[in-house]
Short mmCIF file of C-alpha atoms in Angstrom, two decimals:
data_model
loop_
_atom_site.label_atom_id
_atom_site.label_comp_id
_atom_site.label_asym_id
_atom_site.label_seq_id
_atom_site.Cartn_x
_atom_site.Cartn_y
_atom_site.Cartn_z
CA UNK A 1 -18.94 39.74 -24.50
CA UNK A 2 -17.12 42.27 -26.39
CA UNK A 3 -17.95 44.73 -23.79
CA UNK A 4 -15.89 42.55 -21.27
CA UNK A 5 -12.85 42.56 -24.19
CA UNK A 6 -13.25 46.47 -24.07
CA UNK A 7 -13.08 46.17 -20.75
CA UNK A 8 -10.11 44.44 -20.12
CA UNK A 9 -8.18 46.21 -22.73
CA UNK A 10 -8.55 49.37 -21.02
CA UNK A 11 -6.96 48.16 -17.67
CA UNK A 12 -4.52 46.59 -19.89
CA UNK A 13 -2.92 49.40 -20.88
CA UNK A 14 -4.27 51.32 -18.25
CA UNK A 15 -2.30 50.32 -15.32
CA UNK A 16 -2.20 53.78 -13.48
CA UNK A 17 -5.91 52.47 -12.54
CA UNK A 18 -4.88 49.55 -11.22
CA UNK A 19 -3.90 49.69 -6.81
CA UNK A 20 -0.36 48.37 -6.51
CA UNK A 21 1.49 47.01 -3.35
CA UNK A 22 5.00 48.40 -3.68
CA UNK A 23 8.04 45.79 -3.88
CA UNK A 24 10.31 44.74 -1.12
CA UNK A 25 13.13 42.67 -1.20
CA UNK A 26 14.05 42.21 -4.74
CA UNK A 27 10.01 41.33 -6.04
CA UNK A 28 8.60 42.57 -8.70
CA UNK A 29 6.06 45.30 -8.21
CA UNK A 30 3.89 43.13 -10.77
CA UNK A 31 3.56 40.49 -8.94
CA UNK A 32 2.42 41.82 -5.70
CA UNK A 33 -1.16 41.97 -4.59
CA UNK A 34 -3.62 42.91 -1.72
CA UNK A 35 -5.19 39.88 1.05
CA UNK A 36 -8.30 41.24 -0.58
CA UNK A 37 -7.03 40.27 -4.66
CA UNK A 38 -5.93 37.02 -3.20
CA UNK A 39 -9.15 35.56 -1.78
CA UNK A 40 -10.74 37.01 -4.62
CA UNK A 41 -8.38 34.60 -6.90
CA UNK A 42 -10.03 31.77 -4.86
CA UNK A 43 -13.17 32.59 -5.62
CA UNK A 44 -12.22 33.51 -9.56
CA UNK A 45 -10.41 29.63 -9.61
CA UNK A 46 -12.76 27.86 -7.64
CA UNK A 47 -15.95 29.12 -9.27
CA UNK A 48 -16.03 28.52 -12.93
CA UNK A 49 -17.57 25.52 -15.31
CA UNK A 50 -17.89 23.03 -12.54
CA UNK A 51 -21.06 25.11 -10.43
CA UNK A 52 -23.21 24.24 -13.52
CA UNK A 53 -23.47 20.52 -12.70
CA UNK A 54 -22.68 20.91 -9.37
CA UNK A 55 -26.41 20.41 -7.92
CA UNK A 56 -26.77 17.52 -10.01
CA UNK A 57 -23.11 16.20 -8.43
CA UNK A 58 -24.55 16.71 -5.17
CA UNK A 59 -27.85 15.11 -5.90
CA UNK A 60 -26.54 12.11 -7.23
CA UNK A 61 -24.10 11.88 -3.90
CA UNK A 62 -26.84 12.18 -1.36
CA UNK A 63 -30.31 13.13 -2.76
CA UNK A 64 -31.73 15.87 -0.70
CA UNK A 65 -28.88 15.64 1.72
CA UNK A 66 -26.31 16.27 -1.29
CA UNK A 67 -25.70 19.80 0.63
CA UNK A 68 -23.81 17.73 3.63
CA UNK A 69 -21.33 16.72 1.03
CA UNK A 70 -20.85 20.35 -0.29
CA UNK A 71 -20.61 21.33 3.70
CA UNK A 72 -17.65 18.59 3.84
CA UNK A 73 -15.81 19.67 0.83
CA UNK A 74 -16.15 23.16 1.73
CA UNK A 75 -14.44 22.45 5.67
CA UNK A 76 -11.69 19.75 3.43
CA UNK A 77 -11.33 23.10 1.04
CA UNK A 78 -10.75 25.46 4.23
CA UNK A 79 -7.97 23.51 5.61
CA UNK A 80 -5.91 22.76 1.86
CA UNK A 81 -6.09 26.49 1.21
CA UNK A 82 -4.22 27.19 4.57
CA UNK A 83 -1.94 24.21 4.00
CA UNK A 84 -0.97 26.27 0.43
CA UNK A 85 -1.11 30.02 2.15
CA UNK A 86 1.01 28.55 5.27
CA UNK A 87 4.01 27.64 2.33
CA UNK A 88 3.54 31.04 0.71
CA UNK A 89 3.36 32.88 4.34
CA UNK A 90 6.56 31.44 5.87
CA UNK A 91 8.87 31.93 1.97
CA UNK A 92 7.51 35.28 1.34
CA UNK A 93 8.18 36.84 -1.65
CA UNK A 94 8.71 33.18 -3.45
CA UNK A 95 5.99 30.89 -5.22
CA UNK A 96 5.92 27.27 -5.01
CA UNK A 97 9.37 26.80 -7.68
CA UNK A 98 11.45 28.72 -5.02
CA UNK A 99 10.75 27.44 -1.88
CA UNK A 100 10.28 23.79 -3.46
CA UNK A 101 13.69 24.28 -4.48
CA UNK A 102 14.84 25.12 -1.29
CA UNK A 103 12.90 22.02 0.39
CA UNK A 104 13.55 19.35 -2.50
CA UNK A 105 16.22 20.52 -4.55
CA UNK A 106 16.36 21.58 -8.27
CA UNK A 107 15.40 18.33 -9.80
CA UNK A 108 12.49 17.59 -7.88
CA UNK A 109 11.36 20.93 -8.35
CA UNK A 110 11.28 20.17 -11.82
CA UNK A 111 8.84 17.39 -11.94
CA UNK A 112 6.33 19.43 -9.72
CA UNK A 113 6.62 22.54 -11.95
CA UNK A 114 6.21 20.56 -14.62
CA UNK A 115 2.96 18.82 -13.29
CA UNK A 116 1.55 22.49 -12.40
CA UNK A 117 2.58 23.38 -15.50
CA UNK A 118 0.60 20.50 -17.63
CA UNK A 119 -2.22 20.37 -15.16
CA UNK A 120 -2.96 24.92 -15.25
CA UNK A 121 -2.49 24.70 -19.53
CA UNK A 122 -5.31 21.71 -19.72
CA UNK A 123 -6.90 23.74 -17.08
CA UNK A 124 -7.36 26.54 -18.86
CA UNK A 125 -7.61 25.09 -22.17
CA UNK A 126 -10.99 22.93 -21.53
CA UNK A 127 -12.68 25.42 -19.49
CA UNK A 128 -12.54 27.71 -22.89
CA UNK A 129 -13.45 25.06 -25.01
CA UNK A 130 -16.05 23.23 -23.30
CA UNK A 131 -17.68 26.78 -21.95
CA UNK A 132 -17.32 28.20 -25.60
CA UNK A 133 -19.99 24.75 -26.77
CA UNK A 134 -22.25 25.59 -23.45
CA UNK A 135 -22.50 29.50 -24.52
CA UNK A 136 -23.08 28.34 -28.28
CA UNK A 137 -25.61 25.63 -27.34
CA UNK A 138 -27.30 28.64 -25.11
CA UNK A 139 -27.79 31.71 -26.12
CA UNK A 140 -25.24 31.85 -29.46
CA UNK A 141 -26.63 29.27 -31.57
CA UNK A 142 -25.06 30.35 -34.32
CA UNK A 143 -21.82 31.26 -33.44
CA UNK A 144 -18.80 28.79 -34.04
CA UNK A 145 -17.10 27.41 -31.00
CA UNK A 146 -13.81 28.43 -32.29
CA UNK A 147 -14.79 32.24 -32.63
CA UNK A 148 -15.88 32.07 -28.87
CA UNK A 149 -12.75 30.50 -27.47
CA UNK A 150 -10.91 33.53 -29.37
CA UNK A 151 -12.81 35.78 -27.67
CA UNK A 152 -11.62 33.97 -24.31
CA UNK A 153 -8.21 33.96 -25.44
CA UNK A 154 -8.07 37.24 -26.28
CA UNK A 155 -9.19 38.63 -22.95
CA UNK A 156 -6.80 36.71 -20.95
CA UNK A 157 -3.91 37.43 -23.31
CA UNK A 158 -4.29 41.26 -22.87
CA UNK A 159 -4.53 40.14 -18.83
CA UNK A 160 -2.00 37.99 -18.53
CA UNK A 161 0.83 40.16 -20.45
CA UNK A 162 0.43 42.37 -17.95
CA UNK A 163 0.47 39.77 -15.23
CA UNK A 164 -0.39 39.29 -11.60
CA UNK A 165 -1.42 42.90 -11.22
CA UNK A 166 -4.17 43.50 -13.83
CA UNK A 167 -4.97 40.13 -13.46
CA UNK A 168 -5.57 40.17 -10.08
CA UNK A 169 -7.45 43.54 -9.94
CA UNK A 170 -9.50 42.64 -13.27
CA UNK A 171 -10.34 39.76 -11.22
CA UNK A 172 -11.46 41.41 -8.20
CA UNK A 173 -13.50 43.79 -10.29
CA UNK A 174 -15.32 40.62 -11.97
CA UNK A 175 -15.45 38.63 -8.96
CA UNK A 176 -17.66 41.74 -6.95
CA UNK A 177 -19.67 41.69 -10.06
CA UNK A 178 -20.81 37.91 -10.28
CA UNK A 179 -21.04 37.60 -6.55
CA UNK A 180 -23.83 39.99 -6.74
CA UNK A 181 -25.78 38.61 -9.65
CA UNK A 182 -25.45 35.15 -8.34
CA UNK A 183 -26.43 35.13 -5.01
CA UNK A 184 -29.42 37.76 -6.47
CA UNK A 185 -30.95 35.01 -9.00
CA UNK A 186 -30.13 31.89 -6.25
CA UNK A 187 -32.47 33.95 -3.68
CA UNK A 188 -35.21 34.61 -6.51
CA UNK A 189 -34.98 30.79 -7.75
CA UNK A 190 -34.87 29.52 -4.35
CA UNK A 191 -38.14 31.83 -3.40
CA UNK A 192 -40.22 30.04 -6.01
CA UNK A 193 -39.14 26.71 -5.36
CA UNK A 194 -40.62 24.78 -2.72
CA UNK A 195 -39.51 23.28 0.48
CA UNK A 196 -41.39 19.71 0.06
CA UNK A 197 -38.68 19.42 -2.99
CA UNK A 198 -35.79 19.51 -0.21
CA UNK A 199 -37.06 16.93 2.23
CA UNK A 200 -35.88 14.90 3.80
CA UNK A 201 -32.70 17.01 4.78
CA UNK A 202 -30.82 14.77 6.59
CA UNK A 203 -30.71 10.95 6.67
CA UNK A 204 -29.13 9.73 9.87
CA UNK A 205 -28.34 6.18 8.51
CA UNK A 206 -26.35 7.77 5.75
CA UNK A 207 -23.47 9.60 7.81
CA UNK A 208 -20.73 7.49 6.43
CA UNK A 209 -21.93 7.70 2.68
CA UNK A 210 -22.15 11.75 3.27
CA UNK A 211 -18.33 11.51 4.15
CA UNK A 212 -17.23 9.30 1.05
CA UNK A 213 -19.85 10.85 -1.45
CA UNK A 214 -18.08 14.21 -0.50
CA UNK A 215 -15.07 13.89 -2.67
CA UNK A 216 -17.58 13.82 -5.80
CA UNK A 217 -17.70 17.40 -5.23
CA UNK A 218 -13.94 17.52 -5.68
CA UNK A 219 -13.56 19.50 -9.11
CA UNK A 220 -16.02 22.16 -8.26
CA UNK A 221 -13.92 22.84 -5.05
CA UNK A 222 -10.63 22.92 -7.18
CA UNK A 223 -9.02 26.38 -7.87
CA UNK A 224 -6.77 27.15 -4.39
CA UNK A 225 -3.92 25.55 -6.33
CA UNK A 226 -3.77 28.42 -7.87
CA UNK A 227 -2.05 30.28 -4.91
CA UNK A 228 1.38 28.44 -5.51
CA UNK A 229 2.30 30.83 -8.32
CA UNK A 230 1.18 33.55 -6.24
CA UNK A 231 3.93 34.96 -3.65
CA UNK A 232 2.67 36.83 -0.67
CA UNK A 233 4.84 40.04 0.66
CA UNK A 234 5.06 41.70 3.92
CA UNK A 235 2.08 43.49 3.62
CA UNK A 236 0.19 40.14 3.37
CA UNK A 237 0.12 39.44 6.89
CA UNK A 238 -1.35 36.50 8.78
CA UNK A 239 -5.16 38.01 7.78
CA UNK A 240 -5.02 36.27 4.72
CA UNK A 241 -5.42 33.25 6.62
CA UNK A 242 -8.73 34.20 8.27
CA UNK A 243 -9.93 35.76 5.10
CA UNK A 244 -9.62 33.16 2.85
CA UNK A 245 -11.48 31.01 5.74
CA UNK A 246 -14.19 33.41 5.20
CA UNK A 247 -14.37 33.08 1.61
CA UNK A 248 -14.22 29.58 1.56
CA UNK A 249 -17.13 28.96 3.83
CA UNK A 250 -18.88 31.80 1.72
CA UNK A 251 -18.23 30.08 -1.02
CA UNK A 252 -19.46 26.78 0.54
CA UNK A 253 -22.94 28.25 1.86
CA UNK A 254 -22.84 29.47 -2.29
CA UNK A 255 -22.84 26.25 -3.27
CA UNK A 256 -25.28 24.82 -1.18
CA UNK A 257 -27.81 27.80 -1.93
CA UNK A 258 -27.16 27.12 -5.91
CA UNK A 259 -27.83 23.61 -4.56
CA UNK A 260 -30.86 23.57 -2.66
CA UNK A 261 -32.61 26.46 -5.15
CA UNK A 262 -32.43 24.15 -8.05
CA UNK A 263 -34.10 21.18 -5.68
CA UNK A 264 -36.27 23.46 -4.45
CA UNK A 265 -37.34 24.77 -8.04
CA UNK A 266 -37.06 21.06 -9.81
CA UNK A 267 -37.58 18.31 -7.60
CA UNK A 268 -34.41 15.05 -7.37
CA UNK A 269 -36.04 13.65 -9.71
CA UNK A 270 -35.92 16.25 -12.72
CA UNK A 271 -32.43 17.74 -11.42
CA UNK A 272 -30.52 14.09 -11.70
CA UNK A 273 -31.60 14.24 -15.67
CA UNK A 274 -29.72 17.56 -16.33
CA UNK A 275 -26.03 18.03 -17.35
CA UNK A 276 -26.73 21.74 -17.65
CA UNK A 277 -29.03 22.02 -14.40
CA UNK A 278 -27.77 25.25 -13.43
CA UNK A 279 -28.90 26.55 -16.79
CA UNK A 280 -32.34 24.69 -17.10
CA UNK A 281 -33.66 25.73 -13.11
CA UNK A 282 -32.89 29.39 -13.85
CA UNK A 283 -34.99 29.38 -17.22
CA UNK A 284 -37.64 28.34 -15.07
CA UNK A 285 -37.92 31.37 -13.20
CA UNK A 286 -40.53 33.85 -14.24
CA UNK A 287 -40.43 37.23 -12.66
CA UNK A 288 -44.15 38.76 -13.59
CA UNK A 289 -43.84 41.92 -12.60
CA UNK A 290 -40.35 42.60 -14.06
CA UNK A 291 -41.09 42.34 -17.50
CA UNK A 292 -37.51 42.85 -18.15
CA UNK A 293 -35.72 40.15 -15.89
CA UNK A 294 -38.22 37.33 -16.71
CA UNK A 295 -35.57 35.72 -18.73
CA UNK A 296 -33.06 35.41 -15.72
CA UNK A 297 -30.90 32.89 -18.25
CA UNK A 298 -29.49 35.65 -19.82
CA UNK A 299 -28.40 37.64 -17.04
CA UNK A 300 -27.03 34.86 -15.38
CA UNK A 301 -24.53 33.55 -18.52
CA UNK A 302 -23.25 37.38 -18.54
CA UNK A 303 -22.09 36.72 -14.93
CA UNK A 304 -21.12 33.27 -15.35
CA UNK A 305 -18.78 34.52 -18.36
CA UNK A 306 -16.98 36.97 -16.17
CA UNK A 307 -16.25 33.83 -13.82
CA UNK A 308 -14.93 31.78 -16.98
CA UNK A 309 -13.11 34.89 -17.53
CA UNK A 310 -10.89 35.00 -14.22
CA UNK A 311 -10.66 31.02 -14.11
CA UNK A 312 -9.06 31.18 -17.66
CA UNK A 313 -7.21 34.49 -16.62
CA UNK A 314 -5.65 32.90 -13.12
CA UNK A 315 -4.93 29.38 -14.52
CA UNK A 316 -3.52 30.81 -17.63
CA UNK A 317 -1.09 33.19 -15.75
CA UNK A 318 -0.04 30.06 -13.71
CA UNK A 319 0.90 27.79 -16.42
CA UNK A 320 3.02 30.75 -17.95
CA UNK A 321 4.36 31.90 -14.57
CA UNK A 322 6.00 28.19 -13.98
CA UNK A 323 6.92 28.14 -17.87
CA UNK A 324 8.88 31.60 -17.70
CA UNK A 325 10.45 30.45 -14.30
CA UNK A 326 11.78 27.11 -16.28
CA UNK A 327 12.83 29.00 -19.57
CA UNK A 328 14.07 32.27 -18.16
CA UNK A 329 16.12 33.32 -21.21
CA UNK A 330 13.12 33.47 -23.20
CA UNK A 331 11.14 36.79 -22.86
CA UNK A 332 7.86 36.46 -21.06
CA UNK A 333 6.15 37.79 -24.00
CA UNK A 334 6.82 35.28 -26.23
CA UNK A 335 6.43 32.54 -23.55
CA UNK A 336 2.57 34.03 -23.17
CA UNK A 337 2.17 34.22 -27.19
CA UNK A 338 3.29 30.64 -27.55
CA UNK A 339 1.34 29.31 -24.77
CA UNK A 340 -2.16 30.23 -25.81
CA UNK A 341 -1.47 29.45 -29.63
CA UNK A 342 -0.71 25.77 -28.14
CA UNK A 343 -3.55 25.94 -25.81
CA UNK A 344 -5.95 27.09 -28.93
CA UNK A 345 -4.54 24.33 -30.73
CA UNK A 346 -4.99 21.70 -28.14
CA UNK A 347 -8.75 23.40 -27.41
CA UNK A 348 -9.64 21.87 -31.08
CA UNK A 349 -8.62 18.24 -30.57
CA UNK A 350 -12.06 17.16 -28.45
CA UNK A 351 -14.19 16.78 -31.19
CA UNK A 352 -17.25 16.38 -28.76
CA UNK A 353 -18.73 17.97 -25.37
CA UNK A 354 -17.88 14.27 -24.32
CA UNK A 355 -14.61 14.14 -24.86
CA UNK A 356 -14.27 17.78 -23.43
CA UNK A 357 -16.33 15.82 -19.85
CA UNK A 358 -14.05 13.27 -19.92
CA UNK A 359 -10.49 14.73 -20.28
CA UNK A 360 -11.90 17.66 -17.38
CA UNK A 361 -12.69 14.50 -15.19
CA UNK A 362 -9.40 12.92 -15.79
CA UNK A 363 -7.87 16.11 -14.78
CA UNK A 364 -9.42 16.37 -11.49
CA UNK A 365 -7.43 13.26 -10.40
CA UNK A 366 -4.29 15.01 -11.21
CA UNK A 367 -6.06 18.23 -9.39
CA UNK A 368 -5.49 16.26 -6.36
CA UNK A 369 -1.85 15.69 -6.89
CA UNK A 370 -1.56 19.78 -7.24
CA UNK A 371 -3.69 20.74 -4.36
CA UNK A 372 -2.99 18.59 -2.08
CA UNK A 373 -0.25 16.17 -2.30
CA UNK A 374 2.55 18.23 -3.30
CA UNK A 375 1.62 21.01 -1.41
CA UNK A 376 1.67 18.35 1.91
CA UNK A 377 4.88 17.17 1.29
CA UNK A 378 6.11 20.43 1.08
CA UNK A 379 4.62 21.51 3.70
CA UNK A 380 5.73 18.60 6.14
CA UNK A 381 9.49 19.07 4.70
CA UNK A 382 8.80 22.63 5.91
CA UNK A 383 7.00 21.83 9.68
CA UNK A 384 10.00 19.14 10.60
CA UNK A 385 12.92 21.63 8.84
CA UNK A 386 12.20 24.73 11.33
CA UNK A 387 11.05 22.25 14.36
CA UNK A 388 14.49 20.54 14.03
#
């Protein structure tokens, strides 16, 4: 973990090493970035805390047949994200507080900056916490909570002071990484599971259930919200749009392998029982003649704290982003100090994992007004202004 501080320190106050897309038309240089940084910042938001209950989510929608629901929320997912990119494509250089205020008005703009703004901070804030009790209850038994959201905190702060730039490339960086190790240990688990586990894999008679029981599998698609506080440039030309199809549907057929290895490995039965699922099915694996991967647990949290990295990185930057647009006369680097001390702060109230469920499930209702309902009115405002 403090490897990953190191890490990010260095690019911190490195930023020679970091690829930079040079400014047009009044942007900042910081806050340009590649097509490739930005579908890895759907892949840093969308994967985080929520793919370690996810196959028991998808179990409890559909049994066997739970990876029809993740196909449906994956095709849902495909369209929102262009919905978002289409706003960001046609207002270039301008996130969502410009070009709202150009659709809406000022005082409109307000209240949705202000929702983004409440709904990134508890974001942010419960992923550290309630990841800081999983790693604790893990692999760092003895290791207070509070020291491990620090560590979080810390990591991000260095990030995020240097905004979209070393956040998006420390992201990328991370993102490459965990891709690798993930799909790695979901092939091994899924190779000593077996395929009796996943039958039957489609019930005809329950078509209409797959359709409803989708949207259960809502908050472990959430994270493309994130692309309102991220402006696209010239140079991000209409690519983006068939790239972040492809990492949406990559991340889809993800999900469904994470899925169908832990069936595979467990059985419905044993998978429905787990909270931590992800975590149980990989401590399962035994890898005899690799005497130093047989505990696959281990290698896996490493790459599943990089993700909780760039989640807290990306949703962290957002809720500051909006914040610094609202109170310009303050100096972003106070704005970024003041935010996590409050989001530390707030990270302490929950005074069980419980609590820490509960307010995450909460948010996801209000993850629907960011991803979807805001950005449709917006984007209908937008469809009838330039076909008038």
């Amino acid at each position: 973990m403090f490897l990953l501080l190191s890490f990010t320190l260095f690019f911190s106050r490195n930023s020679r090493y970091i690829r930079v897309i040079p400014a047009k038309d009044g942007l900042n240089m910081n806050e340009s970035l590649s097509n490739k940084q930005i579908i890895f910042i759907i892949y840093g938001t969308i994967v985080g805390y929520g793919i370690v209950g996810l196959p028991r989510k998808a179990v409890e929608a559909a049994g066997t047949s739970g990876w029809i629901c993740i196909l449906i929320a994956g095709i849902i997912s495909t369209f929102v994200t262009h919905m978002i990119l289409y706003l960001s494509y046609v207002y270039k250089d301008k996130t969502l507080f410009e070009y709202s205020n150009i659709l809406v008005g000022k005082y409109i703009t307000y209240v949705f900056v202000s929702i983004y703004i409440i709904y990134f901070f508890i974001m942010f804030t419960m992923i550290t916490r309630i990841s800081s009790e999983v790693i604790r209850l893990t692999i760092l038994l003895e290791t207070p909570q509070m020291v491990l959201c620090i560590f979080f905190y810390l990591v991000a702060y260095y990030a995020v002071m240097k905004k979209i730039r070393v956040v998006g490339r420390l992201n990328e960086i991370y993102s490459i990484i965990t891709i690798c190790f993930i799909v790695s240990i979901q092939l091994t688990m899924f190779s000593q599971g077996k395929l009796i586990n996943l039958k039957p894999y489609v019930v005809t008679s329950d078509v209409v259930v797959y359709f409803i029981n989708s949207f259960k599998m809502i908050f472990s698609f959430l994270g493309m919200e994130i692309l309102v506080a991220i402006p696209l440039t010239k140079e991000n030309d209409k690519k983006i749009f068939k790239y972040s199809s492809f990492m949406i549907i990559g991340l889809t057929f993800l999900y469904i392998i994470l899925t169908e290895s832990c069936i595979a490995l467990m059985g419905v039965d044993d998978v429905i029982h787990y909270k931590d699922v992800l975590f149980v099915a990989i401590r399962r694996v035994d890898i005899q003649p690799l005497q130093f991967l047989r505990r696959m647990d281990g290698i896996f949290i490493s790459a599943w704290i990089m993700v909780i990295i760039c989640s807290v990185m990306l949703f962290s930057y957002g809720a500051i982003l909006f914040v610094d647009k609202l109170f310009n006369k303050i100096k972003y680097n106070i704005i970024v100090f003041v935010v996590f001390v409050l989001s530390f702060v707030f990270s302490q109230i929950p005074k069980t994992i419980a609590q820490i469920e509960k307010i995450i499930d909460m948010l996801s209702y209000l993850g629907v007004v960011t991803v979807l309902i805001i950005p449709l009115i917006l984007f209908i405002i937008t469809k009838v202004k330039r076909y008038a």
